[in-house]
mmCIF file of C-alpha atoms in Angstrom:
data_model
loop_
_atom_site.group_PDB
_atom_site.id
_atom_site.type_symbol
_atom_site.label_atom_id
_atom_site.label_comp_id
_atom_site.label_asym_id
_atom_site.label_seq_id
_atom_site.Cartn_x
_atom_site.Cartn_y
_atom_site.Cartn_z
ATOM 1 C CA MET A 1 25.336 2.130 -70.820
ATOM 2 C CA ILE A 2 28.979 2.489 -69.787
ATOM 3 C CA THR A 3 30.012 1.450 -66.312
ATOM 4 C CA LYS A 4 33.179 1.682 -64.235
ATOM 5 C CA GLU A 5 33.400 -2.126 -64.335
ATOM 6 C CA ASP A 6 33.228 -2.035 -68.168
ATOM 7 C CA ILE A 7 36.183 0.349 -68.306
ATOM 8 C CA GLU A 8 38.316 -1.194 -65.595
ATOM 9 C CA THR A 9 38.567 -4.620 -67.192
ATOM 10 C CA GLU A 10 41.897 -6.107 -68.226
ATOM 11 C CA ARG A 11 42.062 -6.760 -71.952
ATOM 12 C CA THR A 12 44.545 -7.385 -74.733
ATOM 13 C CA PRO A 13 45.032 -4.477 -77.181
ATOM 14 C CA LYS A 14 42.677 -6.121 -79.696
ATOM 15 C CA GLU A 15 40.078 -6.856 -77.016
ATOM 16 C CA LEU A 16 40.244 -3.284 -75.803
ATOM 17 C CA ARG A 17 39.727 -1.952 -79.295
ATOM 18 C CA LYS A 18 36.823 -4.373 -79.871
ATOM 19 C CA PHE A 19 35.243 -3.246 -76.573
ATOM 20 C CA VAL A 20 35.443 0.371 -77.700
ATOM 21 C CA THR A 21 34.027 -0.221 -81.196
ATOM 22 C CA THR A 22 31.227 -2.462 -79.881
ATOM 23 C CA LYS A 23 30.291 0.040 -77.213
ATOM 24 C CA LYS A 24 30.269 2.904 -79.718
ATOM 25 C CA PHE A 25 28.032 0.904 -82.039
ATOM 26 C CA LYS A 26 25.527 0.206 -79.256
ATOM 27 C CA VAL A 27 25.564 3.813 -78.076
ATOM 28 C CA ASN A 28 25.026 5.172 -81.571
ATOM 29 C CA LYS A 29 21.881 3.037 -81.927
ATOM 30 C CA CYS A 30 20.238 4.816 -78.985
ATOM 31 C CA ILE A 31 19.572 8.515 -79.570
ATOM 32 C CA LYS A 32 19.537 9.386 -75.883
ATOM 33 C CA GLU A 33 22.848 7.620 -75.205
ATOM 34 C CA ARG A 34 24.379 8.962 -78.417
ATOM 35 C CA HIS A 35 23.583 12.512 -77.292
ATOM 36 C CA ARG A 36 24.997 11.843 -73.805
ATOM 37 C CA GLY A 37 28.171 10.603 -75.478
ATOM 38 C CA MET A 38 28.428 13.677 -77.719
ATOM 39 C CA LEU A 39 27.994 15.928 -74.691
ATOM 40 C CA LYS A 40 30.426 13.778 -72.617
ATOM 41 C CA LYS A 41 27.996 13.247 -69.793
ATOM 42 C CA GLY A 42 29.107 11.054 -66.881
ATOM 43 C CA LEU A 43 31.588 8.320 -67.782
ATOM 44 C CA TYR A 44 31.291 9.244 -71.455
ATOM 45 C CA LYS A 45 33.861 11.961 -70.842
ATOM 46 C CA VAL A 46 36.458 9.384 -69.740
ATOM 47 C CA PHE A 47 35.397 7.040 -72.484
ATOM 48 C CA VAL A 48 35.776 9.670 -75.223
ATOM 49 C CA ASP A 49 38.804 11.519 -73.874
ATOM 50 C CA GLU A 50 40.836 8.578 -72.567
ATOM 51 C CA ILE A 51 39.553 5.089 -73.444
ATOM 52 C CA ILE A 52 38.997 5.604 -77.156
ATOM 53 C CA PRO A 53 42.489 7.111 -77.624
ATOM 54 C CA LEU A 54 43.990 4.466 -75.330
ATOM 55 C CA SER A 55 42.487 1.692 -77.494
ATOM 56 C CA LEU A 56 43.960 3.233 -80.679
ATOM 57 C CA PHE A 57 47.358 3.748 -79.064
ATOM 58 C CA CYS A 58 47.680 0.265 -77.538
ATOM 59 C CA LEU A 59 46.661 -1.462 -80.750
ATOM 60 C CA LYS A 60 49.590 0.185 -82.539
ATOM 61 C CA ILE A 61 52.243 -0.037 -79.815
ATOM 62 C CA TYR A 62 51.857 -3.258 -77.799
ATOM 63 C CA PRO A 63 51.854 -6.923 -78.872
ATOM 64 C CA ASN A 64 48.571 -8.726 -78.405
ATOM 65 C CA ASN A 65 49.921 -10.925 -75.629
ATOM 66 C CA PHE A 66 50.157 -7.806 -73.425
ATOM 67 C CA LYS A 67 47.270 -6.793 -71.201
ATOM 68 C CA ILE A 68 45.835 -3.288 -70.717
ATOM 69 C CA LEU A 69 44.084 -2.313 -67.501
ATOM 70 C CA PRO A 70 42.477 1.149 -67.629
ATOM 71 C CA LYS A 71 42.167 2.879 -64.240
ATOM 72 C CA LEU A 72 39.767 5.665 -63.303
ATOM 73 C CA GLY A 73 40.765 8.286 -60.770
ATOM 74 C CA ASN A 74 43.650 10.642 -60.108
ATOM 75 C CA GLN A 75 46.476 8.165 -59.496
ATOM 76 C CA GLY A 76 48.820 9.785 -62.028
ATOM 77 C CA TYR A 77 48.200 7.389 -64.900
ATOM 78 C CA ASP A 78 45.252 6.178 -66.939
ATOM 79 C CA ALA A 79 46.231 2.572 -67.616
ATOM 80 C CA ILE A 80 48.542 -0.215 -66.479
ATOM 81 C CA VAL A 81 50.294 -2.225 -69.203
ATOM 82 C CA LYS A 82 51.335 -5.783 -68.336
ATOM 83 C CA ASP A 83 53.706 -7.916 -70.383
ATOM 84 C CA GLU A 84 53.190 -11.520 -71.537
ATOM 85 C CA ASN A 85 54.159 -12.756 -68.082
ATOM 86 C CA GLY A 86 51.639 -10.576 -66.282
ATOM 87 C CA LYS A 87 54.296 -8.217 -64.909
ATOM 88 C CA ILE A 88 53.873 -4.454 -65.088
ATOM 89 C CA PHE A 89 55.613 -3.235 -68.218
ATOM 90 C CA GLU A 90 54.735 0.427 -67.817
ATOM 91 C CA TYR A 91 51.983 2.963 -67.070
ATOM 92 C CA VAL A 92 50.210 5.110 -69.623
ATOM 93 C CA GLU A 93 48.971 8.650 -69.141
ATOM 94 C CA ILE A 94 46.564 9.920 -71.831
ATOM 95 C CA THR A 95 46.091 13.635 -72.223
ATOM 96 C CA ALA A 96 43.709 15.058 -74.795
ATOM 97 C CA PRO A 97 44.137 18.819 -75.050
ATOM 98 C CA HIS A 98 41.106 20.613 -76.476
ATOM 99 C CA ASP A 99 39.113 23.795 -76.253
ATOM 100 C CA GLY A 100 36.465 22.576 -73.813
ATOM 101 C CA HIS A 101 34.174 25.573 -74.145
ATOM 102 C CA LYS A 102 34.182 25.417 -77.956
ATOM 103 C CA ALA A 103 33.780 21.615 -77.956
ATOM 104 C CA THR A 104 30.761 21.848 -75.654
ATOM 105 C CA ASN A 105 29.091 24.481 -77.869
ATOM 106 C CA VAL A 106 29.779 22.453 -81.027
ATOM 107 C CA ALA A 107 28.384 19.300 -79.388
ATOM 108 C CA LYS A 108 25.246 21.122 -78.259
ATOM 109 C CA LEU A 109 24.743 22.462 -81.766
ATOM 110 C CA ALA A 110 25.221 18.999 -83.289
ATOM 111 C CA VAL A 111 22.735 17.462 -80.827
ATOM 112 C CA LYS A 112 20.177 20.212 -81.467
ATOM 113 C CA ASN A 113 20.408 19.867 -85.249
ATOM 114 C CA GLY A 114 20.857 16.101 -85.348
ATOM 115 C CA ILE A 115 24.115 16.089 -87.223
ATOM 116 C CA ALA A 116 27.503 14.387 -86.774
ATOM 117 C CA LEU A 117 30.212 16.341 -84.974
ATOM 118 C CA ASN A 118 32.801 15.840 -87.683
ATOM 119 C CA THR A 119 30.556 17.505 -90.290
ATOM 120 C CA LEU A 120 31.003 20.936 -88.652
ATOM 121 C CA ARG A 121 33.904 22.708 -90.321
ATOM 122 C CA ASP A 122 34.455 26.418 -89.750
ATOM 123 C CA TYR A 123 38.118 26.847 -90.568
ATOM 124 C CA ASN A 124 40.699 26.976 -93.310
ATOM 125 C CA SER A 125 43.036 24.093 -93.956
ATOM 126 C CA GLY A 126 45.288 23.614 -90.905
ATOM 127 C CA SER A 127 43.876 26.497 -88.911
ATOM 128 C CA ASP A 128 42.022 24.196 -86.557
ATOM 129 C CA LEU A 129 45.269 22.470 -85.535
ATOM 130 C CA LYS A 130 47.146 25.771 -85.374
ATOM 131 C CA ASP A 131 44.485 27.087 -83.018
ATOM 132 C CA MET A 132 45.143 24.090 -80.756
ATOM 133 C CA PHE A 133 48.873 24.760 -80.412
ATOM 134 C CA SER A 134 48.525 27.138 -77.468
ATOM 135 C CA ILE A 135 46.110 24.774 -75.678
ATOM 136 C CA ILE A 136 48.421 21.804 -76.209
ATOM 137 C CA MET A 137 51.464 23.751 -74.943
ATOM 138 C CA GLU A 138 49.572 24.871 -71.808
ATOM 139 C CA ILE A 139 48.749 21.245 -71.015
ATOM 140 C CA CYS A 140 52.373 20.267 -71.597
ATOM 141 C CA LYS A 141 53.549 22.974 -69.199
ATOM 142 C CA LYS A 142 51.422 21.331 -66.482
ATOM 143 C CA LYS A 143 52.720 17.867 -67.354
ATOM 144 C CA VAL A 144 56.353 19.054 -67.083
ATOM 145 C CA LYS A 145 55.783 19.643 -63.343
ATOM 146 C CA LYS A 146 54.756 15.989 -62.714
ATOM 147 C CA ASP A 147 56.727 12.791 -62.268
ATOM 148 C CA TYR A 148 56.027 10.430 -65.163
ATOM 149 C CA SER A 149 59.396 8.620 -64.914
ATOM 150 C CA ASP A 150 57.745 5.163 -65.190
ATOM 151 C CA CYS A 151 55.040 6.323 -67.559
ATOM 152 C CA SER A 152 54.495 6.807 -71.282
ATOM 153 C CA LEU A 153 52.780 10.100 -71.892
ATOM 154 C CA VAL A 154 50.420 10.056 -74.846
ATOM 155 C CA ILE A 155 49.398 13.429 -76.201
ATOM 156 C CA VAL A 156 46.192 13.095 -78.218
ATOM 157 C CA ILE A 157 45.862 15.363 -81.247
ATOM 158 C CA ASP A 158 42.378 15.355 -82.668
ATOM 159 C CA PHE A 159 40.610 17.441 -85.269
ATOM 160 C CA SER A 160 38.115 16.940 -88.046
ATOM 161 C CA PRO A 161 39.458 14.462 -90.646
ATOM 162 C CA PRO A 162 41.247 16.445 -93.339
ATOM 163 C CA PHE A 163 40.631 16.008 -97.052
ATOM 164 C CA GLU A 164 43.289 13.997 -98.857
ATOM 165 C CA GLU A 165 44.876 17.122 -100.356
ATOM 166 C CA GLU A 166 45.150 18.668 -96.902
ATOM 167 C CA LYS A 167 47.071 15.851 -95.194
ATOM 168 C CA THR A 168 50.592 17.074 -96.165
ATOM 169 C CA LYS A 169 49.785 20.409 -94.500
ATOM 170 C CA TYR A 170 48.730 18.657 -91.275
ATOM 171 C CA VAL A 171 51.776 16.419 -91.229
ATOM 172 C CA GLN A 172 53.980 19.520 -91.439
ATOM 173 C CA LEU A 173 52.034 21.171 -88.586
ATOM 174 C CA VAL A 174 52.524 18.077 -86.442
ATOM 175 C CA LYS A 175 56.305 18.339 -87.019
ATOM 176 C CA GLU A 176 56.191 21.974 -85.897
ATOM 177 C CA LEU A 177 54.216 21.008 -82.829
ATOM 178 C CA GLU A 178 56.709 18.224 -82.029
ATOM 179 C CA LYS A 179 59.594 20.723 -82.043
ATOM 180 C CA GLU A 180 57.779 23.041 -79.629
ATOM 181 C CA ILE A 181 56.933 20.198 -77.253
ATOM 182 C CA LEU A 182 60.557 18.921 -77.182
ATOM 183 C CA LYS A 183 61.785 22.326 -76.039
ATOM 184 C CA MET A 184 60.313 21.407 -72.669
ATOM 185 C CA LYS A 185 62.006 19.141 -70.118
ATOM 186 C CA PHE A 186 59.676 16.336 -69.043
ATOM 187 C CA ASN A 187 60.365 13.752 -66.308
ATOM 188 C CA VAL A 188 58.890 10.971 -68.390
ATOM 189 C CA LYS A 189 59.786 7.551 -69.744
ATOM 190 C CA LYS A 190 58.452 8.173 -73.272
ATOM 191 C CA ILE A 191 56.324 10.710 -75.112
ATOM 192 C CA TYR A 192 54.024 9.795 -77.989
ATOM 193 C CA LEU A 193 51.819 11.883 -80.235
ATOM 194 C CA LEU A 194 48.591 10.143 -81.201
ATOM 195 C CA ILE A 195 47.235 11.952 -84.221
ATOM 196 C CA ILE A 196 43.780 10.403 -84.579
ATOM 197 C CA PRO A 197 42.661 11.841 -87.947
ATOM 198 C CA LEU A 198 45.908 10.791 -89.592
ATOM 199 C CA ASP A 199 45.847 7.329 -88.011
ATOM 200 C CA MET A 200 49.339 7.982 -86.707
ATOM 201 C CA VAL A 201 51.322 7.291 -83.521
ATOM 202 C CA LYS A 202 54.714 8.934 -83.313
ATOM 203 C CA LYS A 203 57.221 8.467 -80.513
ATOM 204 C CA ILE A 204 58.985 11.801 -80.038
ATOM 205 C CA TYR A 205 60.955 11.056 -76.837
ATOM 206 C CA GLY A 206 62.397 8.041 -75.046
#
């Protein structure tokens, strides 16, 4: 249901977000495809880990006369951003640190029991994000070694949506995480945190 051609199509930020939401709606209507998406089979891994966050990020950061061209592969970036004149404005690298083993087990459990992924909560307030700190920092250590001098690095922070009374706690944890990340020396144009459950994009460097 998702093809390479679908993904590697140049779109405005609004068009990219519409593509994502429309594709998600169609996938969710088909049980087989929905389960493939939950398990990140095939191109669903790229779609979930890179294209969905990219669409959220671009909608908040770039004007709608810019164009976004996602690129599959290992070229050192995940998307090309072009300005209103069609010239390359910058490149974007999306990184979505997560516990892959745990995520796979949770997805399998959700598929088996026919429930939504975000209904599975097995933690105290904030502990899920705290548990991610070491994983995020390990990914950042790898990114420090690479040349992103013409690239905006977007670090995706995702967890189950917190209850309203928990949000202040999560905002504080994000601030703590930001301090730890900025202790590292990146060769990068800009660094953003995309905190999906808080609907927040925060530029922390550049």
